[in-house]
Coordinates of C-alpha atoms in Angstrom, one line a residue:
X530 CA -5.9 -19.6 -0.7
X531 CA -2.6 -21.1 -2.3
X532 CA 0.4 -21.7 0.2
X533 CA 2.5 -21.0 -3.3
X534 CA 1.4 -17.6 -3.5
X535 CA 2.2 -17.1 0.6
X536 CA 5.7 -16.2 1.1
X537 CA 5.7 -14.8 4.9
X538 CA 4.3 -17.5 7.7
X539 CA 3.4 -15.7 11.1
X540 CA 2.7 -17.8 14.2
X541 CA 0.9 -17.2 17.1
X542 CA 1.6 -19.9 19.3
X543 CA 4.8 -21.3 17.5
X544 CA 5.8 -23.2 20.5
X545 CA 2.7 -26.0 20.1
X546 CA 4.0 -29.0 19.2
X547 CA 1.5 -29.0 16.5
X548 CA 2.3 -25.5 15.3
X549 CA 6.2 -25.8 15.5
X550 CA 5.9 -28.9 13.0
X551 CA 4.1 -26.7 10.5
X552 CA 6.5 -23.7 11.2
X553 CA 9.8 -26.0 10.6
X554 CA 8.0 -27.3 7.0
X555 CA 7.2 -24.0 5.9
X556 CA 10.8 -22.7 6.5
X557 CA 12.4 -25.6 4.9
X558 CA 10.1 -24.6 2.0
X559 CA 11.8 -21.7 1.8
X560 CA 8.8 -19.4 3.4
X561 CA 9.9 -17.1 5.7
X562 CA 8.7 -18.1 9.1
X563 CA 9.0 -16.4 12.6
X564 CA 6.5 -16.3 15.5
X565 CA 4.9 -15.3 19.2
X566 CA 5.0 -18.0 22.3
X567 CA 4.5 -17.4 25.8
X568 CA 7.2 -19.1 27.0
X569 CA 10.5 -20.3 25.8
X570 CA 10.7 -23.9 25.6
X571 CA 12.9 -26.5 24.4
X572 CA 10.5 -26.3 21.2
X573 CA 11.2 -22.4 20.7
X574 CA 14.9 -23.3 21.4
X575 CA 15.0 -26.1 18.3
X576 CA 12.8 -23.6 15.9
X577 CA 15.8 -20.7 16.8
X578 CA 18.4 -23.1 16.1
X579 CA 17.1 -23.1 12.7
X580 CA 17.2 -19.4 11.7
X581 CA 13.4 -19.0 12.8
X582 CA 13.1 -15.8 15.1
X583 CA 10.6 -16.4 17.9
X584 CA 9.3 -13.3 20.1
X585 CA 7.8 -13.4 23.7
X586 CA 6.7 -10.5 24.3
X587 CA 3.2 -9.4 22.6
X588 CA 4.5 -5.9 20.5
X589 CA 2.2 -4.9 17.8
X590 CA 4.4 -2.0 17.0
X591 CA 7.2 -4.4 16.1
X592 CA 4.7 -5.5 13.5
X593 CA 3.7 -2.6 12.6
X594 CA 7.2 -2.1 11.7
X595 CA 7.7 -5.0 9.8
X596 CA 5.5 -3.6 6.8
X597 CA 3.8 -6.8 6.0
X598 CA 2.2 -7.3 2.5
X599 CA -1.4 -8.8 3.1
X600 CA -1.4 -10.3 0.0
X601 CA 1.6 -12.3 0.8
X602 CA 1.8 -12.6 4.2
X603 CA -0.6 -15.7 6.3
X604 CA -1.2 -15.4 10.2
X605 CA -1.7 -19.2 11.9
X606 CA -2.7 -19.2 15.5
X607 CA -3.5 -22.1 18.0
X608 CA -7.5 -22.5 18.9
X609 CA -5.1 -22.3 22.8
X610 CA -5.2 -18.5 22.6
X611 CA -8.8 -16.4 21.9
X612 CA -8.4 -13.2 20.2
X613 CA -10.0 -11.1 23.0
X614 CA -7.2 -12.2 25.2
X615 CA -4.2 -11.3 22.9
X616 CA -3.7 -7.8 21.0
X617 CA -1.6 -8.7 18.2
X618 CA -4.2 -11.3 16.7
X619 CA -7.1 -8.7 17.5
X620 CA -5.0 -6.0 15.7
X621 CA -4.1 -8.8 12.6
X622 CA -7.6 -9.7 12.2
X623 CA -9.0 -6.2 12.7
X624 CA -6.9 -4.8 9.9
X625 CA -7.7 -8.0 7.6
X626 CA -4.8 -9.9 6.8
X627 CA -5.2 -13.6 6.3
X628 CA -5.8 -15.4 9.5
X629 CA -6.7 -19.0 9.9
X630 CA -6.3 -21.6 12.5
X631 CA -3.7 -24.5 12.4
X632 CA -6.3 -26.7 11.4
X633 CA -7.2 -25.0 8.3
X634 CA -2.9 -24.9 7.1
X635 CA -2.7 -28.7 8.1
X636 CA -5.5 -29.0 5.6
X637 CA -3.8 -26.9 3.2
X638 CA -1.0 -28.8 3.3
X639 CA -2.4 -32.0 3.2
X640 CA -4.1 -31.3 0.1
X641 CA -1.5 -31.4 -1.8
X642 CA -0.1 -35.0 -1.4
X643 CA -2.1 -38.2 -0.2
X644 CA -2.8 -38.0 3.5
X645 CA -2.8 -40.8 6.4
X646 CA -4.2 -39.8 9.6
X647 CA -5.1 -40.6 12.5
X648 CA -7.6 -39.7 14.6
X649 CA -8.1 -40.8 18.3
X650 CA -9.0 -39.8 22.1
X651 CA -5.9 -41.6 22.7
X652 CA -2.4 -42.8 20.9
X653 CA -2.4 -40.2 18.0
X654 CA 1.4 -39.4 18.6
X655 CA 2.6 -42.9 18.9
X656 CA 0.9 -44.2 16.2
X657 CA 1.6 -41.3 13.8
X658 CA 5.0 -41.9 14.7
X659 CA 5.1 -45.5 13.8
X660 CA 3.4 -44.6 10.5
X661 CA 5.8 -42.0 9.3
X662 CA 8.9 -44.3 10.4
X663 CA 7.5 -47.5 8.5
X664 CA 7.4 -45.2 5.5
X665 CA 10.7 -43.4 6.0
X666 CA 12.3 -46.7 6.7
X667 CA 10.6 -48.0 3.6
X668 CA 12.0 -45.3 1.1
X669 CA 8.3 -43.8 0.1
X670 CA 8.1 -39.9 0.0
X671 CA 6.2 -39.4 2.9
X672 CA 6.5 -36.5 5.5
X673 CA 4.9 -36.5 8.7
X674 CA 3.5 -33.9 11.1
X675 CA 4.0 -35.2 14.7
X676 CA 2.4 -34.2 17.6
X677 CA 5.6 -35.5 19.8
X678 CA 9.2 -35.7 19.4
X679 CA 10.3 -38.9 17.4
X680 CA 13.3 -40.8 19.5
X681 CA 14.7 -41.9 16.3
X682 CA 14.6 -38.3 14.8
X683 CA 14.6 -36.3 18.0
X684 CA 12.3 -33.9 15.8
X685 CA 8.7 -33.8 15.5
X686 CA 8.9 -33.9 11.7
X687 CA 9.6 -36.3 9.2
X688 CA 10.9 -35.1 6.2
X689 CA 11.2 -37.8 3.0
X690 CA 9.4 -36.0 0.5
X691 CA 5.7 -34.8 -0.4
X692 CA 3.9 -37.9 -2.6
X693 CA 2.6 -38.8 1.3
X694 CA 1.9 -37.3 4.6
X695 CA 0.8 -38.4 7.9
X696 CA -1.1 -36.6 10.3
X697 CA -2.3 -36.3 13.8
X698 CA -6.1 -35.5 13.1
X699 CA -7.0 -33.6 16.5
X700 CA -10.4 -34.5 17.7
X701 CA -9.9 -30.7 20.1
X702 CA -12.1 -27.5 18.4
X703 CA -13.2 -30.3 15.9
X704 CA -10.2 -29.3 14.3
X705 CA -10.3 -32.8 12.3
X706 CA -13.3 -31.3 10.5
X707 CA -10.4 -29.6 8.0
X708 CA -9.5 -32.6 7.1
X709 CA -10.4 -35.0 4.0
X710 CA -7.6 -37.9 4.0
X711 CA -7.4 -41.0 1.7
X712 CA -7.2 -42.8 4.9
X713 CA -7.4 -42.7 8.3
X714 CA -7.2 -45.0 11.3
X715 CA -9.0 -44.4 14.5
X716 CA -7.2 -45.5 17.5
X717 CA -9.9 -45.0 20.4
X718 CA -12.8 -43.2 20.8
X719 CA -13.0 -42.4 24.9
X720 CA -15.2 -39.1 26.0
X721 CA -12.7 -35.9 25.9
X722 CA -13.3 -32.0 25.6
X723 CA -16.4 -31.9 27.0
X724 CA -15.9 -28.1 26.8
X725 CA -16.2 -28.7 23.4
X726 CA -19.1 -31.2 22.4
X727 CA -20.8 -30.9 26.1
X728 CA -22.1 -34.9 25.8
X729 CA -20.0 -38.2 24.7
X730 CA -23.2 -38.8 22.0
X731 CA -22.2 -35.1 20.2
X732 CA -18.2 -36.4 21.1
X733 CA -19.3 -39.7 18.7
X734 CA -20.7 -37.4 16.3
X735 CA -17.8 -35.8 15.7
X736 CA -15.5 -38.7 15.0
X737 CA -18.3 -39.9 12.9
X738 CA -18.4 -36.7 10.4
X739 CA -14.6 -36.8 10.6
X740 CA -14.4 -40.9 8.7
X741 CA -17.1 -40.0 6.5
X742 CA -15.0 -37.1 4.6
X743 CA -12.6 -39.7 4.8
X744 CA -12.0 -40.5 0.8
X745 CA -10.8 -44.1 0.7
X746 CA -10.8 -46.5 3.7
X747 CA -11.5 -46.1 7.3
X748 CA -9.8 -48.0 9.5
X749 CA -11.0 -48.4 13.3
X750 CA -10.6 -50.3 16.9
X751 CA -12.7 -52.8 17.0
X752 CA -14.8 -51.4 20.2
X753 CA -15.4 -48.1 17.9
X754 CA -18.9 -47.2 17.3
X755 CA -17.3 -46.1 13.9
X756 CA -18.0 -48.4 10.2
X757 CA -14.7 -48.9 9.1
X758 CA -12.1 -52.6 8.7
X759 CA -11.0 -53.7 12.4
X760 CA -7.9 -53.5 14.2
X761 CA -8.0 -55.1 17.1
X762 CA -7.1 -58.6 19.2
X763 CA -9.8 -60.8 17.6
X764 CA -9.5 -63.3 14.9
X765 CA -12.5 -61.7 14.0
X766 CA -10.5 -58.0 13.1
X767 CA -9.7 -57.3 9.8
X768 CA -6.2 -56.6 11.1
X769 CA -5.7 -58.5 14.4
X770 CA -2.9 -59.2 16.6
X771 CA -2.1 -63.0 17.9
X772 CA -0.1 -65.2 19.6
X773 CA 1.1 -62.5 22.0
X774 CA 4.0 -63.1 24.4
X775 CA 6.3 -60.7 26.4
X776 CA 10.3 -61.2 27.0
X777 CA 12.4 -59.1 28.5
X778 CA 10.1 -56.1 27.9
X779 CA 9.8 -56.8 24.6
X780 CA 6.4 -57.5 22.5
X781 CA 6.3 -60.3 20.1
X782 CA 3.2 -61.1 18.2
X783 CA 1.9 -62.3 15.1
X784 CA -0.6 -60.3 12.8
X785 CA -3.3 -61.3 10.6
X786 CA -4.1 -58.8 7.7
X787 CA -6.9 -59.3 5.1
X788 CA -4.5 -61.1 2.8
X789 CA -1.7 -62.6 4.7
X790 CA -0.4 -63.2 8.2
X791 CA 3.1 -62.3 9.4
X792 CA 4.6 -64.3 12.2
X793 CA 6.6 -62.7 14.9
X794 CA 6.5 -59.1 14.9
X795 CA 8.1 -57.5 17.6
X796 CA 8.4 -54.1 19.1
X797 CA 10.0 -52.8 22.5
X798 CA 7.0 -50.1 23.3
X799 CA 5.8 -51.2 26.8
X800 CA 2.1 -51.3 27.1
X801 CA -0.8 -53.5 25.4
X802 CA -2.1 -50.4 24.1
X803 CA 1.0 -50.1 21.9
X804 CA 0.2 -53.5 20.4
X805 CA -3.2 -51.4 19.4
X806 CA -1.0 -48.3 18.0
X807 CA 1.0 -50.5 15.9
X808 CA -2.0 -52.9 14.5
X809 CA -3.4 -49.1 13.5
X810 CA -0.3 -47.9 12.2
X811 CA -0.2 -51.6 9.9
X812 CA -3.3 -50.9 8.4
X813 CA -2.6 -47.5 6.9
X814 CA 0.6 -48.6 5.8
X815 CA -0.3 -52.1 4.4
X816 CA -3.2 -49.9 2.5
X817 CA -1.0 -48.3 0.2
X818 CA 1.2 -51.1 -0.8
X819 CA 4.2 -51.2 1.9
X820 CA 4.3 -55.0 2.3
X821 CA 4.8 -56.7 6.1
X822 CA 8.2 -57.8 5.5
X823 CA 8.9 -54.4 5.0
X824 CA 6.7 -53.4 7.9
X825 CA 8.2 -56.0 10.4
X826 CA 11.7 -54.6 9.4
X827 CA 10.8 -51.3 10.4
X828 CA 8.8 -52.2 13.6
X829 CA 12.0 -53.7 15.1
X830 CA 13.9 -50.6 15.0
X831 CA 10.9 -47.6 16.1
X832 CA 12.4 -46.3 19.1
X833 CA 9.0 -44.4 20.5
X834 CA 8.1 -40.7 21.4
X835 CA 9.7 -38.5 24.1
X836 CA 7.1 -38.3 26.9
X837 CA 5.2 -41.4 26.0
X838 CA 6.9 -44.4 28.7
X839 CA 10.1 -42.6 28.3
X840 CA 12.5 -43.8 31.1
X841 CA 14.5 -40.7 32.3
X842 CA 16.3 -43.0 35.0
X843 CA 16.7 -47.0 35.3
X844 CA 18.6 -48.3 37.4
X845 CA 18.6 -50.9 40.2
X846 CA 18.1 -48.1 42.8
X847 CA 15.8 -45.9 41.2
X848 CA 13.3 -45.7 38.1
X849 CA 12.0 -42.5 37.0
X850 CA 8.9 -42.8 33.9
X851 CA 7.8 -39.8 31.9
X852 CA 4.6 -39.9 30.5
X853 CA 2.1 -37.8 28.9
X854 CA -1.2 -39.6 30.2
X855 CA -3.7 -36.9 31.4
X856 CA -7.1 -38.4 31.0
X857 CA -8.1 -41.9 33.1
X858 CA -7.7 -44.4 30.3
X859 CA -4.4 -43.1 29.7
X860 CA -3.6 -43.8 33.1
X861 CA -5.3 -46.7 33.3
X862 CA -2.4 -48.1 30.7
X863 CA -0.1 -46.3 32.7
X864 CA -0.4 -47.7 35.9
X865 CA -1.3 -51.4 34.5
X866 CA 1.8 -50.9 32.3
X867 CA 4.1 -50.0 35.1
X868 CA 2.6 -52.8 37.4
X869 CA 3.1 -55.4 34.7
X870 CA 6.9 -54.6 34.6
X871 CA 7.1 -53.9 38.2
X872 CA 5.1 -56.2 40.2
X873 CA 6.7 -56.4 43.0
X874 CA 7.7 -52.5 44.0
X875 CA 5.8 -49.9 45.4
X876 CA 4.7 -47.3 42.8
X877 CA 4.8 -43.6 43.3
X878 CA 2.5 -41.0 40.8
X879 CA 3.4 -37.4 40.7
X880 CA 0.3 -36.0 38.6
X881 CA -0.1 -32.6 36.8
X882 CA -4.1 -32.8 36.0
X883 CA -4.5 -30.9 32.3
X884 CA -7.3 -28.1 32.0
X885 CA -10.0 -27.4 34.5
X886 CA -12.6 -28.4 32.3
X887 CA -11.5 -32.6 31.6
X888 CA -10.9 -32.7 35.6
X889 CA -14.6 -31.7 36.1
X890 CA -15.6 -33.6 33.6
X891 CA -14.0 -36.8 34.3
X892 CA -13.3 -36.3 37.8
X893 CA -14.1 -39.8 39.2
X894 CA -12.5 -41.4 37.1
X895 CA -9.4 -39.5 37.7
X896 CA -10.2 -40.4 41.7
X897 CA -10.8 -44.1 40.5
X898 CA -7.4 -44.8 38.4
X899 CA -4.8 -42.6 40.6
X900 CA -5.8 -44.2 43.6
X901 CA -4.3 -47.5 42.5
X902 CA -1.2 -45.9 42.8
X903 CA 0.7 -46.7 46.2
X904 CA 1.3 -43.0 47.0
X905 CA -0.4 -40.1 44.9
X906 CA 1.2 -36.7 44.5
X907 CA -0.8 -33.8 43.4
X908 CA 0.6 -31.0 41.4
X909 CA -1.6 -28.1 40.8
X910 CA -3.8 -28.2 37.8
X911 CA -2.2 -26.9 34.2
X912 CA -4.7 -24.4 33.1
X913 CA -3.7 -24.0 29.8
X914 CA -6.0 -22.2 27.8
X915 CA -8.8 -22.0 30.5
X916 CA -9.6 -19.7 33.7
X917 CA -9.8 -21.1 37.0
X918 CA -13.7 -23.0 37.4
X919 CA -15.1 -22.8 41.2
X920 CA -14.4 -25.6 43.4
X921 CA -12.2 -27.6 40.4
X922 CA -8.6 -28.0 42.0
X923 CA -6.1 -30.4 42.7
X924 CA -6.4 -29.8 46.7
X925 CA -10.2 -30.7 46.0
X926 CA -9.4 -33.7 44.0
X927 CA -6.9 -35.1 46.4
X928 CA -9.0 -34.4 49.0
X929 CA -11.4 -37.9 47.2
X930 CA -8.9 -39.6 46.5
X931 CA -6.9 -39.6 50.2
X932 CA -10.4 -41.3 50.6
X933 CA -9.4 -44.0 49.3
X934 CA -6.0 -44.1 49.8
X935 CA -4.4 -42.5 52.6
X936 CA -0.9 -42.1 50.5
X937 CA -2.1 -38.8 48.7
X938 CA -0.8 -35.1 48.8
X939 CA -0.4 -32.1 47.1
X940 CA 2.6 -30.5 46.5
X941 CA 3.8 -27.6 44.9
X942 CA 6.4 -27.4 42.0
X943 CA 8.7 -25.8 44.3
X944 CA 8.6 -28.8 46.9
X945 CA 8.8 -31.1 43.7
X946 CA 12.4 -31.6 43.8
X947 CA 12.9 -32.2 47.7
X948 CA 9.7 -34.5 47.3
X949 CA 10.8 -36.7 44.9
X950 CA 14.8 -36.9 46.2
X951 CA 12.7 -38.1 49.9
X952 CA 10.4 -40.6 47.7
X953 CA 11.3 -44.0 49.6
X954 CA 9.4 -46.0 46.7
X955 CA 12.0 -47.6 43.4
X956 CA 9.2 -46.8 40.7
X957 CA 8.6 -43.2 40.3
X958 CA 6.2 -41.7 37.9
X959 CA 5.4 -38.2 36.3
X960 CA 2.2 -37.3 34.4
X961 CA 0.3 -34.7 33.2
X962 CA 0.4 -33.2 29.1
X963 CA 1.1 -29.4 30.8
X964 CA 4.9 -27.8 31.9
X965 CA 5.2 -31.3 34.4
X966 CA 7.1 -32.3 31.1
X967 CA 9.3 -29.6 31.5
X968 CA 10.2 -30.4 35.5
X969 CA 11.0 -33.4 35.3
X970 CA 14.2 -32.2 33.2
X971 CA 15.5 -30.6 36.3
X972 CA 14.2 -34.1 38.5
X973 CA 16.0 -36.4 36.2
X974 CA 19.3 -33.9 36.6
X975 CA 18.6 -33.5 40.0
X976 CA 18.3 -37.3 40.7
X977 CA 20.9 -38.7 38.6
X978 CA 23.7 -40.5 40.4
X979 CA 27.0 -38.8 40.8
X980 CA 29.9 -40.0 38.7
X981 CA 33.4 -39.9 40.3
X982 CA 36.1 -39.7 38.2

């Protein structure tokens, strides 16, 4: 299959942030684009500020109507919806027009230029991010497919040409299996979708398949049970971060490299993690030939992702955090983050758990890391593309965790707003990767001081 010989791009499922990057390069490719989402979004809203028509409403006589060559025309849906449970794609695939995953036209894509990505249970987006702005901020021809929105681009794609691109390489529906980069990093390695690989051994196996159709260099965190050169805080890593101090919220460190050491990086992303993400994002870019002065220039100007430590509110009254974290380790560098910077104040977590099945499967660790939170509010769990699994709720889950700390209720999205404008506590904190991102636009608004003219 040849994307040049494709000139009509359907999605199902346009609103992903995945699928919306792919969507906005195929239109500025001069495909025609348009797509299906459940929802409108402020994703949706951005694609339909660009000329892209996106529908809400499943309507296979609308398609019908539209008379599609099958020869010419591609259907890309998200793994998020099953055929069974949505008409159009039965009817597309039952009357054989071209229908592949998102995975597969990533891969498609990818082909054609050299491809960084990265891979990771954890810091995909950020690090992804960094990448393509060290090589947009260099000049190299580099696009790159974001699974976030980019604070310096507010977009979720980078667009500087086609000799590179950088991609997220998603561990979910072994969808990294499409892929076969120059080189890739692997940021972290943590048991996820269970549903998927049922044991952390067949999870291992996975990431392991992925680096060896990897074509050129592997690059991994040091505590990876991957072969690859190092990234991590060890003189020992092939890439290696020293020296580290914090000022001011700002990171300064030095980094060792194979050939060289550069003194003095610095980046404002809160979080020792982020110190991780950028020694990653160093080693794919020092690979092919951007040199550290270069890569320190850039560092000091990366602004971050939306959703990833994103301060919605900071002032001396009140601090409100957005944050993506939806699996325990995540939170772990949450809640450490936030206690770093703010040792002093109570901390409040209002928590969105993400899919039925990763609360099952990692449901005491969930009980272990939100309980170090001075008060714990439960939103219902974000099904996404799951049913409902017996006994597996939020109500259950605070139940174990009021356990062991009395501070912990569950709350509705319709008592969000009156909760959070009663919260006593300074820090406030929302989390989840499900619509929790989409409330706390209407917190934030709701919360924000008053200005008299």
């Amino acid at each position: 299959m040849n994307l040049s010989n494709l000139h009509n791009i359907y999605f199902i499922g346009i609103g992903g942030i995945g699928m919306s990057n792919l969507a906005l390069y195929l239109d500025h490719m001069g495909k025609k684009v348009w797509g299906y989402d459940k929802t409108a979004s402020p994703i949706t809203k951005r694609l339909e500020d660009k000329g892209i028509d996106v529908y809400f409403n499943i309507d296979i006589e609308r398609l019908k109507a539209q008379a599609l060559d099958k020869t010419t025309t591609l259907i890309v849906y998200t793994p998020a919806i099953k055929r069974e449970e949505h008409e159009e794609l039965d009817y597309l695939m039952s009357n054989d027009y071209k229908v592949i995953k998102r995975a597969q036209l990533l891969a498609m894509v990818t082909d054609e230029s050299i491809c960084l990505a990265v891979a990771g249970t954890h810091g995909k987006t950020t690090t992804s991010a960094i990448l393509a702005h060290i090589l947009y901020d260099s000049g190299i021809k580099a696009s790159g497919f974001l699974g976030g929105i980019a604070e310096n681009y507010n977009t979720n794609l980078i667009l500087n040409g086609s000799e590179y691109t950088v991609v997220e390489a998603d561990e979910y529906d072994r969808s990294f299996l499409q892929l076969h980069p120059e080189y890739a990093c692997i940021t972290a390695t943590d048991a996820d979708h269970l549903d998927i690989y049922q044991t952390q051994e067949e999870f291992i196996e996975g990431f392991k398949q992925f680096a060896a159709q990897v074509k050129t260099q592997v690059f991994t965190h040091h505590n990876a049970p991957i072969s690859g050169k190092t990234f991590g805080f060890e003189t020992t890593d092939d890439y290696a971060a020293l020296n580290i101090s914090i000022k001011d919220g700002i990171y300064s460190f030095d980094v060792k490299t194979p050939n060289a050491t550069c003194n003095n990086i610095r980046i404002t992303l809160p979080g020792r993690h982020n110190i991780i993400n950028t020694l990653a994002a160093i080693s794919l870019a020092d690979s092919i030939g951007v040199s550290m002065t270069q890569i320190k220039k850039a560092l000091a100007t990366f602004k971050g992702i939306a959703r990833r430590f994103t301060y919605r509110i900071k002032t001396d009254e009140r601090v409100l955090i957005d944050d993506y974290a939806h699996h325990p380790t995540e939170l772990k560098a949450l809640y450490n983050t936030v206690r770093a910077l703010y040792p002093e104040d109570q901390i409040s977590i209002y928590f969105q758990p993400h899919t039925y099945s990763r609360t099952k499967d990692f449901w005491d660790g969930f009980v272990a890391i939100l309980s170090q939170f001075d008060n714990i509010y439960m939103l219902p769990i974000y099904a996404a593309r799951e049913h409902p699994v017996e006994g597996i709720t939020s109500q259950a889950l605070a139940k174990d965790i009021k356990n062991i700390q009395q501070t912990t209720q569950l709350i509705t999205p319709g008592q969000l707003l009156k909760t959070v404008a009663g919260d006593s506590n300074r820090i406030i904190v929302m989390a989840g990767a499900g619509d929790i991102g989409e409330m706390i636009i209407e917190v934030t608004e709701h919360l924000k001081p008053t200005r008299h003219a």
